[in-house]
PDB file of N, CA and C and ligand atoms in Angstrom:
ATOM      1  N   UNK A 278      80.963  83.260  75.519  1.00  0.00           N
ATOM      2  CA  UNK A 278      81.615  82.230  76.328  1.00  0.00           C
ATOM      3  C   UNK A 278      80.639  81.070  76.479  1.00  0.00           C
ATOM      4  N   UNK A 279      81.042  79.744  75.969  1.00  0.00           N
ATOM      5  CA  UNK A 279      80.000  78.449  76.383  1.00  0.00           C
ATOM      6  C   UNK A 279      80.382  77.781  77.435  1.00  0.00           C
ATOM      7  N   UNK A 280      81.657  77.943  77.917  1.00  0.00           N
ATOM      8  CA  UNK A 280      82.340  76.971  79.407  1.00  0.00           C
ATOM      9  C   UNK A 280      82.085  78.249  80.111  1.00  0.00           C
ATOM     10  N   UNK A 281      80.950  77.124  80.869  1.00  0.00           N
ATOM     11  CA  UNK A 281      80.715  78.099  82.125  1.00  0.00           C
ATOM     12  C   UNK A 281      81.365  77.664  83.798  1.00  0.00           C
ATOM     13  N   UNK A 282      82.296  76.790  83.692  1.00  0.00           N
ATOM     14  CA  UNK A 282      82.564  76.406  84.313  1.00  0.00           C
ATOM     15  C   UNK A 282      84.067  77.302  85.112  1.00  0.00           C
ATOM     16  N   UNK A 283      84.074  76.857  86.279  1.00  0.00           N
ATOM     17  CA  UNK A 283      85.307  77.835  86.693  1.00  0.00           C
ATOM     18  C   UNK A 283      85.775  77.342  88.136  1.00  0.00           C
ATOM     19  N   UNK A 284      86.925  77.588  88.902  1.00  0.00           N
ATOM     20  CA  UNK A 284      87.430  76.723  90.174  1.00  0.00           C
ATOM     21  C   UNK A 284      87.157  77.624  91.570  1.00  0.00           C
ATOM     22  N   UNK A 285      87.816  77.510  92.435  1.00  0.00           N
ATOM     23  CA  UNK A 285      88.046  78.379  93.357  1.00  0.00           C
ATOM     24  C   UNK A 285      89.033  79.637  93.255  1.00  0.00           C
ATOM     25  N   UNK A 286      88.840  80.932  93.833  1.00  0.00           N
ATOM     26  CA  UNK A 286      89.681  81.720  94.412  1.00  0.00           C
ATOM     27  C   UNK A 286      90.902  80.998  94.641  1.00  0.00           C
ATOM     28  N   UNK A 287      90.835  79.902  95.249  1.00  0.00           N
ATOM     29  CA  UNK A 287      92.578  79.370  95.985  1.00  0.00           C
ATOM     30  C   UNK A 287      93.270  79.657  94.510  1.00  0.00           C
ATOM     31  N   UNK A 288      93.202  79.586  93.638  1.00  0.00           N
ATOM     32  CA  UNK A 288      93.762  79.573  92.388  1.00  0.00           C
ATOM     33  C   UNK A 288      94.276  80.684  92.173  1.00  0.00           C
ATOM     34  N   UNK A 289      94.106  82.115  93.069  1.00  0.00           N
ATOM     35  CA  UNK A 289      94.434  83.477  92.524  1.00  0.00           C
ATOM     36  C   UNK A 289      95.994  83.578  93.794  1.00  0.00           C
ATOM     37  N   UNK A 290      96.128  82.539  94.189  1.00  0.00           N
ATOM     38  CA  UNK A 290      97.347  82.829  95.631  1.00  0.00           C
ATOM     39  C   UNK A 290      98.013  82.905  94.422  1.00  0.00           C
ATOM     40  N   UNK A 291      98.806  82.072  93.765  1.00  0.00           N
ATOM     41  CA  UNK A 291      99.829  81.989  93.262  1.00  0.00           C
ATOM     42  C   UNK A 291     100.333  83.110  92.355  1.00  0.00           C
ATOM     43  N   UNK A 292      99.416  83.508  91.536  1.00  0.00           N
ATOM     44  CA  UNK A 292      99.295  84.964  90.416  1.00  0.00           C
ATOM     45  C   UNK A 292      99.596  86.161  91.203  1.00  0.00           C
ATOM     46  N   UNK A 293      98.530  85.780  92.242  1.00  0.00           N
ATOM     47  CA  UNK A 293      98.720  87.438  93.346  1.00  0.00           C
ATOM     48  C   UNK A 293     100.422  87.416  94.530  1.00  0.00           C
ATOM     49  N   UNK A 294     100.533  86.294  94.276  1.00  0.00           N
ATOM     50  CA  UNK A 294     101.688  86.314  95.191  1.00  0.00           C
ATOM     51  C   UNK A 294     103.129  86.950  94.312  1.00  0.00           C
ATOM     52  N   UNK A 295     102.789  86.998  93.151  1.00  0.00           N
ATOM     53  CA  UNK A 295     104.171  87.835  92.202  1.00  0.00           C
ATOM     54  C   UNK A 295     103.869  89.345  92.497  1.00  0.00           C
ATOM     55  N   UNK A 296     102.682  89.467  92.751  1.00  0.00           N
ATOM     56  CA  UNK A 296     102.550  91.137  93.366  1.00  0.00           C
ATOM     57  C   UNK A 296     102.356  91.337  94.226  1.00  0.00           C
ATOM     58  N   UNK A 297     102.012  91.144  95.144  1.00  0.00           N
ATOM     59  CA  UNK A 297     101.521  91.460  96.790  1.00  0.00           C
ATOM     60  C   UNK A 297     102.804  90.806  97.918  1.00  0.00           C
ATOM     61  N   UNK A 298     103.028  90.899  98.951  1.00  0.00           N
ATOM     62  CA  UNK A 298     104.500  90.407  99.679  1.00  0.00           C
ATOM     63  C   UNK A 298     103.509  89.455 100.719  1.00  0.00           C
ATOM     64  N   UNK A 299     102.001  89.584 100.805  1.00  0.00           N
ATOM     65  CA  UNK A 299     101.307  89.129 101.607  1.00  0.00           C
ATOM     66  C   UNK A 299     100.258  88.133 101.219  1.00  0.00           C
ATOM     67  N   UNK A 300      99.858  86.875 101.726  1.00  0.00           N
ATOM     68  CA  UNK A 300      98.405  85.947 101.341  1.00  0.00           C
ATOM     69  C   UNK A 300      97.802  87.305 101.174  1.00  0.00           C
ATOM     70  N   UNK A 301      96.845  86.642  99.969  1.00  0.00           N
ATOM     71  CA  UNK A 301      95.737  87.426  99.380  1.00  0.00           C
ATOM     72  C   UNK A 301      94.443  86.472  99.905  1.00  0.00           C
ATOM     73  N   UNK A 302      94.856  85.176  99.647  1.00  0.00           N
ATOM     74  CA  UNK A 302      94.025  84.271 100.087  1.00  0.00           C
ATOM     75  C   UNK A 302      92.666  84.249 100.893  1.00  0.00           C
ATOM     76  N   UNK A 303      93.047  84.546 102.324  1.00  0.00           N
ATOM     77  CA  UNK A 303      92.274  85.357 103.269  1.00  0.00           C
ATOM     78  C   UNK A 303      91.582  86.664 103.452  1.00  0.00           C
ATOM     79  N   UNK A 304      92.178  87.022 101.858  1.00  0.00           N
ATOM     80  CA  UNK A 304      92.137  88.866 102.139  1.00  0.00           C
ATOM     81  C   UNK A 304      90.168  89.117 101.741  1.00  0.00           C
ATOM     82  N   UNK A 305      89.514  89.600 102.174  1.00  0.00           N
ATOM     83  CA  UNK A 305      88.043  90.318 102.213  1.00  0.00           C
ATOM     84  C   UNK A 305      87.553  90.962 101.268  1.00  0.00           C
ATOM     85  N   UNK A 306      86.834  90.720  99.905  1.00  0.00           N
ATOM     86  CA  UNK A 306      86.648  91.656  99.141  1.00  0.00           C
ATOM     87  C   UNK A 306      84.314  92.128  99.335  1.00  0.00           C
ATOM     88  N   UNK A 307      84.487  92.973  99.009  1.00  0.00           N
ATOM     89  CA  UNK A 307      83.213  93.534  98.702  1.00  0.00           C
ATOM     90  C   UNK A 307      82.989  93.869  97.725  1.00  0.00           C
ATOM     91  N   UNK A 308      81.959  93.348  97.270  1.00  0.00           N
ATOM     92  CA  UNK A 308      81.066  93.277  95.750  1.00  0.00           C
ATOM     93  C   UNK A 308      80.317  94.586  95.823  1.00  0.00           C
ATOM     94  N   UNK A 309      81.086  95.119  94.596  1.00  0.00           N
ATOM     95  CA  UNK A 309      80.548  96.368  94.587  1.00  0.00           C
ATOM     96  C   UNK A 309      79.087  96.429  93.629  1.00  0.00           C
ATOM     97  N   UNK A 310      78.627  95.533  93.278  1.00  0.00           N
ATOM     98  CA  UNK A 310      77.191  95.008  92.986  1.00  0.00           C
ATOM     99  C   UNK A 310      76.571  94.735  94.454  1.00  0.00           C
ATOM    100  N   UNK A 311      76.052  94.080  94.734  1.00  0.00           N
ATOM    101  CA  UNK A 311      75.759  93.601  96.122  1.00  0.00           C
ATOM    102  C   UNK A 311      76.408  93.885  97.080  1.00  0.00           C
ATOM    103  N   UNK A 312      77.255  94.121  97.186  1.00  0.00           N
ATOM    104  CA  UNK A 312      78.082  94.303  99.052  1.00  0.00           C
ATOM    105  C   UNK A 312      78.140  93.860  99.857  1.00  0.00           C
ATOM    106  N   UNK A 313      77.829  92.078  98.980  1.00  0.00           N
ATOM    107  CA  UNK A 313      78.229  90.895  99.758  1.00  0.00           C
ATOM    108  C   UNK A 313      80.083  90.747 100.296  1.00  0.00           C
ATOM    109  N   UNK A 314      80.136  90.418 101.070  1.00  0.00           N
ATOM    110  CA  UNK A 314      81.860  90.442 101.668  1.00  0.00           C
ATOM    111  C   UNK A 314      81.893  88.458 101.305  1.00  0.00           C
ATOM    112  N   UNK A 315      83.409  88.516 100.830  1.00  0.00           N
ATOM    113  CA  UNK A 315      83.661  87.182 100.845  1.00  0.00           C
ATOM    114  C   UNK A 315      85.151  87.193 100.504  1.00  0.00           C
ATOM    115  N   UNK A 316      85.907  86.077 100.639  1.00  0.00           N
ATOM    116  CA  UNK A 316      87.457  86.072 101.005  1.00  0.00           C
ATOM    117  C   UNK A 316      87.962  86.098  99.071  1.00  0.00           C
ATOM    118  N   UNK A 317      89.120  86.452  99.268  1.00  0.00           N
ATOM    119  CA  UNK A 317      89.285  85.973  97.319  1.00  0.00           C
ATOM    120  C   UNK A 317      89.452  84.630  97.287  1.00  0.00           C
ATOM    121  N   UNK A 318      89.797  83.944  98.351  1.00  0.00           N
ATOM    122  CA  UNK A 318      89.413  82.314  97.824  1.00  0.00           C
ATOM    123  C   UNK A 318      87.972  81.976  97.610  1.00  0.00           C
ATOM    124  N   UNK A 319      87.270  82.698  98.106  1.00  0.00           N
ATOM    125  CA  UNK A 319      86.210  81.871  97.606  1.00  0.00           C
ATOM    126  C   UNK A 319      85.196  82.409  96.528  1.00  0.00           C
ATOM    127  N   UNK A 320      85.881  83.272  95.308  1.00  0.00           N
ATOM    128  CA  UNK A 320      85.549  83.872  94.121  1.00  0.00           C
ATOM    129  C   UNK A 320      85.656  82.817  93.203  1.00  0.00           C
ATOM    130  N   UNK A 321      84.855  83.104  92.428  1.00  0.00           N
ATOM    131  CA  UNK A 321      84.575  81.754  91.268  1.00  0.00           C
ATOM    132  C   UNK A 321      85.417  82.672  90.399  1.00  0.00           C
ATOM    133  N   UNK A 322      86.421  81.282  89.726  1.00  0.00           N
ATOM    134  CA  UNK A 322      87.607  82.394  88.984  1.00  0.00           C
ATOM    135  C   UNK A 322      87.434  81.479  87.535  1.00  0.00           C
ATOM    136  N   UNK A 323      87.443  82.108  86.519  1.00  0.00           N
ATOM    137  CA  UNK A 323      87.467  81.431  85.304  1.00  0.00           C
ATOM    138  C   UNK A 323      88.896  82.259  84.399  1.00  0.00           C
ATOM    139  N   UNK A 324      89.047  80.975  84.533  1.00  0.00           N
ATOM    140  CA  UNK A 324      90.616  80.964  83.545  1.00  0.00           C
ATOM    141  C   UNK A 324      90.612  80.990  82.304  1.00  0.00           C
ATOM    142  N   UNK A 325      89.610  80.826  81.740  1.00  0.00           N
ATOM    143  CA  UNK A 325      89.823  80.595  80.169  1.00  0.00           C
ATOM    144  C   UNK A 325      89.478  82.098  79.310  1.00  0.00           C
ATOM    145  N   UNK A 326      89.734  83.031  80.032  1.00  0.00           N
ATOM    146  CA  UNK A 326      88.983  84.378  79.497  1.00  0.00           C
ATOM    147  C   UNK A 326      90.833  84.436  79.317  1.00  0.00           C
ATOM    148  N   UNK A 327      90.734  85.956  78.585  1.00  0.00           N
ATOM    149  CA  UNK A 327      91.978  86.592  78.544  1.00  0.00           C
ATOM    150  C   UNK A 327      92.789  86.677  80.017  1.00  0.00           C
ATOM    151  N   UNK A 328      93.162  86.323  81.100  1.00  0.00           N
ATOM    152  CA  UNK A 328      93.573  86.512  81.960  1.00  0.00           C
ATOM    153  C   UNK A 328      92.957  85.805  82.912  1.00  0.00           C
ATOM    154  N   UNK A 329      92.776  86.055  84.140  1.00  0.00           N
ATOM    155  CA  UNK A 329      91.928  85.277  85.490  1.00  0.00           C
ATOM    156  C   UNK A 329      90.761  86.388  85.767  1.00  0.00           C
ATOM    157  N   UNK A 330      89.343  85.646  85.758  1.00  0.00           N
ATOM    158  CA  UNK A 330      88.419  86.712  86.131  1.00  0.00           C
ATOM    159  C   UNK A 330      87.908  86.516  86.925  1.00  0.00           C
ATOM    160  N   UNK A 331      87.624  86.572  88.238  1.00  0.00           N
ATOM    161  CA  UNK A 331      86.793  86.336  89.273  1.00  0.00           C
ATOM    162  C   UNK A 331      85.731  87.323  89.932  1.00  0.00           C
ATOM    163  N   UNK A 332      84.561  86.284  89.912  1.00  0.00           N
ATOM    164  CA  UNK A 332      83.285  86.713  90.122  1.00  0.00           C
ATOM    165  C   UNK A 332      82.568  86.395  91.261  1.00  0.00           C
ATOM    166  N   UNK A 333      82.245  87.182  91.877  1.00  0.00           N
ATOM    167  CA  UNK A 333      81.131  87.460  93.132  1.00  0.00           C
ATOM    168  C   UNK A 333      80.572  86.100  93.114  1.00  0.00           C
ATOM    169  N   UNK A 334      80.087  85.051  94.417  1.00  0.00           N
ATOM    170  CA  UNK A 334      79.981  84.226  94.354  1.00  0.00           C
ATOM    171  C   UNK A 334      78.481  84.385  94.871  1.00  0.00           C
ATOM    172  N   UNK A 335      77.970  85.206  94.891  1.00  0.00           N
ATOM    173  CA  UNK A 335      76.306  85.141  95.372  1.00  0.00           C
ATOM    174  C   UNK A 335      75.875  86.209  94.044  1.00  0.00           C
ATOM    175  N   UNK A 336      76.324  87.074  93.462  1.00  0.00           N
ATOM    176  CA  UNK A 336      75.309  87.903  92.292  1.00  0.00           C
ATOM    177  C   UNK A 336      76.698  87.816  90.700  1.00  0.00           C
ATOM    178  N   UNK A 337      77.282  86.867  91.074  1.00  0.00           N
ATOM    179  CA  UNK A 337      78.468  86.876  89.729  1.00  0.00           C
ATOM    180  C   UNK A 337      78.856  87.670  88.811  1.00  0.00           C
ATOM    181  N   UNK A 338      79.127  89.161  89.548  1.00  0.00           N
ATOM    182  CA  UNK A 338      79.649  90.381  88.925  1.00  0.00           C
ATOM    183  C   UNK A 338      81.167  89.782  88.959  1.00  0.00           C
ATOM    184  N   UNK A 339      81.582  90.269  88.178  1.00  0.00           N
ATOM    185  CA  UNK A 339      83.278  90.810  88.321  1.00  0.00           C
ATOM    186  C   UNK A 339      83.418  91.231  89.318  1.00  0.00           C
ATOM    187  N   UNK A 340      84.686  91.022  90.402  1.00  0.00           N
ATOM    188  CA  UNK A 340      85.296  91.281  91.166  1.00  0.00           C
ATOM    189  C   UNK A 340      86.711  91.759  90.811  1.00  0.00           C
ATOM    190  N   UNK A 341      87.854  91.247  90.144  1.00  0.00           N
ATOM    191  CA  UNK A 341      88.734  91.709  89.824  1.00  0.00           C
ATOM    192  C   UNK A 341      89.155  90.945  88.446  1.00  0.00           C
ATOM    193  N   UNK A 342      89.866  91.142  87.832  1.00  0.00           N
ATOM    194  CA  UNK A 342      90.328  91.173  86.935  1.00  0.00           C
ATOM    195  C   UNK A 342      92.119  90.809  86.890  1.00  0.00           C
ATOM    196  N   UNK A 343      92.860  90.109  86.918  1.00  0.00           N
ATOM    197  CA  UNK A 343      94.291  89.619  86.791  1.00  0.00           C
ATOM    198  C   UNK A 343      94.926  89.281  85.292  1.00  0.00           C
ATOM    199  N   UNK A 344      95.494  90.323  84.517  1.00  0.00           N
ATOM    200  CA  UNK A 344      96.334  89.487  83.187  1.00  0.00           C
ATOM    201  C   UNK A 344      97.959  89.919  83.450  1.00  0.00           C
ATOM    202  N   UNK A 345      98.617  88.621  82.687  1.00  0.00           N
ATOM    203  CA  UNK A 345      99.699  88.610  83.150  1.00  0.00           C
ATOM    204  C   UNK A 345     100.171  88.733  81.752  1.00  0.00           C
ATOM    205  N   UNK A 346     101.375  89.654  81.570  1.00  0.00           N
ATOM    206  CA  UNK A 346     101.766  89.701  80.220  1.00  0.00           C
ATOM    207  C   UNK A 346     103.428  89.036  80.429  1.00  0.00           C
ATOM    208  N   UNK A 347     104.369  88.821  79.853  1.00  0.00           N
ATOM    209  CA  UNK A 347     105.794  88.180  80.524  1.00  0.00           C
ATOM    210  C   UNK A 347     106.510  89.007  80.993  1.00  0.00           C
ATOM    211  N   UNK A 348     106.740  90.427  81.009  1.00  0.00           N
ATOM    212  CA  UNK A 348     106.938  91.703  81.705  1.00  0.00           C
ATOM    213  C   UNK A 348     106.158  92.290  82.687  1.00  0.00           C
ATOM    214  N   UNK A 349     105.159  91.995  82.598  1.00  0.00           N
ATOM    215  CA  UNK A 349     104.295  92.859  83.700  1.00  0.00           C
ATOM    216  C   UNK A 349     102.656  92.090  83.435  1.00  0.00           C
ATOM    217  N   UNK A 350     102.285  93.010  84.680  1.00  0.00           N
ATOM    218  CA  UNK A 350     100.956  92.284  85.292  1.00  0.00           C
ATOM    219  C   UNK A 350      99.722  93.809  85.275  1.00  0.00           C
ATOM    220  N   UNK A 351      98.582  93.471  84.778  1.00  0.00           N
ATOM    221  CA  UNK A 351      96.845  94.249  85.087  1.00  0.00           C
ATOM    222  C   UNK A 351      96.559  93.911  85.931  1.00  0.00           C
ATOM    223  N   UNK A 352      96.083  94.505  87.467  1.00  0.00           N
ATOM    224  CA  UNK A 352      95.123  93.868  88.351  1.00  0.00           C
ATOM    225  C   UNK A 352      94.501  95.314  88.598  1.00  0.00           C
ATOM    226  N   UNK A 353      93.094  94.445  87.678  1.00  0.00           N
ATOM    227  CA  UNK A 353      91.769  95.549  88.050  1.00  0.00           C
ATOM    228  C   UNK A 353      90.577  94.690  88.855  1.00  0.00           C
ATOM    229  N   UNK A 354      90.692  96.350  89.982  1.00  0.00           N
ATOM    230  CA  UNK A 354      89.544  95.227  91.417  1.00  0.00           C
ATOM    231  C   UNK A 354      88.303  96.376  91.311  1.00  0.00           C
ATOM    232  N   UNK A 355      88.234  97.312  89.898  1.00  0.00           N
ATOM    233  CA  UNK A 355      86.683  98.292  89.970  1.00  0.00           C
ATOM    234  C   UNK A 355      85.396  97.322  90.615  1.00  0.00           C
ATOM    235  N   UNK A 356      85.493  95.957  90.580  1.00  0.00           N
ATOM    236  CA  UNK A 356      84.334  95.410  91.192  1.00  0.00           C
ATOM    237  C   UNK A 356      84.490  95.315  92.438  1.00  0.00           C
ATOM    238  N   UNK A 357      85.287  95.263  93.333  1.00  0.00           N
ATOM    239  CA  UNK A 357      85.197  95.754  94.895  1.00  0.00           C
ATOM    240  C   UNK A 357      85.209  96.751  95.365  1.00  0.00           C
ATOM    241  N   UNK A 358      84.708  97.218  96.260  1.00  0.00           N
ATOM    242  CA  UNK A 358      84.469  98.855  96.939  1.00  0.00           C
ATOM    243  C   UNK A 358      85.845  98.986  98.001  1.00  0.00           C
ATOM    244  N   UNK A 359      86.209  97.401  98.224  1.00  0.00           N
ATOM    245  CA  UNK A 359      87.324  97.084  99.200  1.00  0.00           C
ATOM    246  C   UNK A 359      87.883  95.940  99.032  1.00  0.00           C
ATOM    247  N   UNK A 360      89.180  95.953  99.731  1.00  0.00           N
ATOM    248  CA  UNK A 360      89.583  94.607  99.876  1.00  0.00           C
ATOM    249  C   UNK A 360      90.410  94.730 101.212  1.00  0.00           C
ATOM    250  N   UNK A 361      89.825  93.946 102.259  1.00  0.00           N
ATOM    251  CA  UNK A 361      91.050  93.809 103.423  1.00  0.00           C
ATOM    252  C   UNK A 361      91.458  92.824 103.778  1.00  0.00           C
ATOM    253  N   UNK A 362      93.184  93.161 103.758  1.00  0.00           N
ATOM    254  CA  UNK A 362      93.819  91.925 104.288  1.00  0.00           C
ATOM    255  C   UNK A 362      94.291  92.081 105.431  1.00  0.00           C
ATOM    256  N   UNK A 363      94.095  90.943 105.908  1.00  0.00           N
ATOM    257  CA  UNK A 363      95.045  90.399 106.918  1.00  0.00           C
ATOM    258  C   UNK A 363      96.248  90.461 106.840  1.00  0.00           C
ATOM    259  N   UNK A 364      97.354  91.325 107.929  1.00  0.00           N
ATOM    260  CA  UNK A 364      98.585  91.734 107.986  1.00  0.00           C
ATOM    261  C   UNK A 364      98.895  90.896 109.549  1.00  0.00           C
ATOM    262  N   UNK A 365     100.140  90.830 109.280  1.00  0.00           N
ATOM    263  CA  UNK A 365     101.128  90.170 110.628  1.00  0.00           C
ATOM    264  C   UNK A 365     100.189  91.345 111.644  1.00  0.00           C
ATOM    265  N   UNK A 366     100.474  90.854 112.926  1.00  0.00           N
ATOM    266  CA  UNK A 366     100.514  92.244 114.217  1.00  0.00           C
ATOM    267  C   UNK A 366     102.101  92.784 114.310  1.00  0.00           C
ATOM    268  N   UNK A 367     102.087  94.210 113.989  1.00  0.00           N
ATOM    269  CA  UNK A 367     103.280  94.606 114.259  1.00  0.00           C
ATOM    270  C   UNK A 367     104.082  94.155 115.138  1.00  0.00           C
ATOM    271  N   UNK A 368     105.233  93.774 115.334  1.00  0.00           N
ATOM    272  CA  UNK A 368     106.117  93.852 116.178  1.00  0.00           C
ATOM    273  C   UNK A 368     106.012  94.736 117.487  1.00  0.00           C
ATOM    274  N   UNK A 369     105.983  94.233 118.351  1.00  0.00           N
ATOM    275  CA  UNK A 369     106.243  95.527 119.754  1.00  0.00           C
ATOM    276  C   UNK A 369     107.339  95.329 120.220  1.00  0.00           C
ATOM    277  N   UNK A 370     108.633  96.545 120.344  1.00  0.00           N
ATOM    278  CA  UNK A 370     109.216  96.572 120.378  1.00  0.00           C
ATOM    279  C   UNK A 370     109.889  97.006 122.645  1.00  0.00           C
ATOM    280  N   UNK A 371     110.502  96.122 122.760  1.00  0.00           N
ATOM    281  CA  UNK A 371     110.876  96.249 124.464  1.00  0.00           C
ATOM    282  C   UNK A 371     112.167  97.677 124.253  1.00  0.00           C
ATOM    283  N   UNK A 372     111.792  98.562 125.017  1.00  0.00           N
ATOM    284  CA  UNK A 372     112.604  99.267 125.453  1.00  0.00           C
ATOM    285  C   UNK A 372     113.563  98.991 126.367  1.00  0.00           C
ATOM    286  N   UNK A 373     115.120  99.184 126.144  1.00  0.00           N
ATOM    287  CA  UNK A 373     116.065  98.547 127.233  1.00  0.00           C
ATOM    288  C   UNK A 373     115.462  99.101 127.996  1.00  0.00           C
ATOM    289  N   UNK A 374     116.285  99.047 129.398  1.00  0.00           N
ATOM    290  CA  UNK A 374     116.451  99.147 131.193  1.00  0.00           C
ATOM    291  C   UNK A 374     115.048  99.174 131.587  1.00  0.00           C
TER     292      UNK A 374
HETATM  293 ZN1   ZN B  48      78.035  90.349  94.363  1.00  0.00          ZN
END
């Protein structure tokens, strides 16, 4: 690879939003190299590989992996130990009387 160049995470909402029902955006991953924590927006994502690859933004391991074929979708995250997202707060529900 000679373009070493690559954008933000914000770039993975749109891809991840055909699979997930929730922002990924915000969501927490850990570098399973380092075990630095950082949001998937702010993964350095390079597009020009076979698919979307985004890399750890302090030791630039792989983090996950996204290819989209026109039937179906790869999402490999072996480079995070985790990923947490941010979910609505459930509903609490009032009991009549
Ligand atoms: Zn890392």
């Amino acid at each position: 690879m000679t373009d070493m160049s690559y954008v933000d995470g914000n770039m993975l909402d749109g891809p991840l939003r055909e699979l997930f029902a929730v922002d990924l955006s915000p969501a927490i991953s850990r570098c399973q190299s380092c075990g630095s924590l950082s949001p998937l927006a702010g993964l350095h994502v390079f597009s020009h590989a076979p698919g979307l690859v985004g890399r750890c933004p302090v030791c630039s391991e792989v983090i996950l992996r996204l290819v989209r074929a026109p039937d179906r979708a790869w999402l490999d995250l072996r480079g995070a130990t985790f990923l947490e997202v941010p979910m609505p707060v459930e509903p609490t529900y009032h009991r009549p009387g």
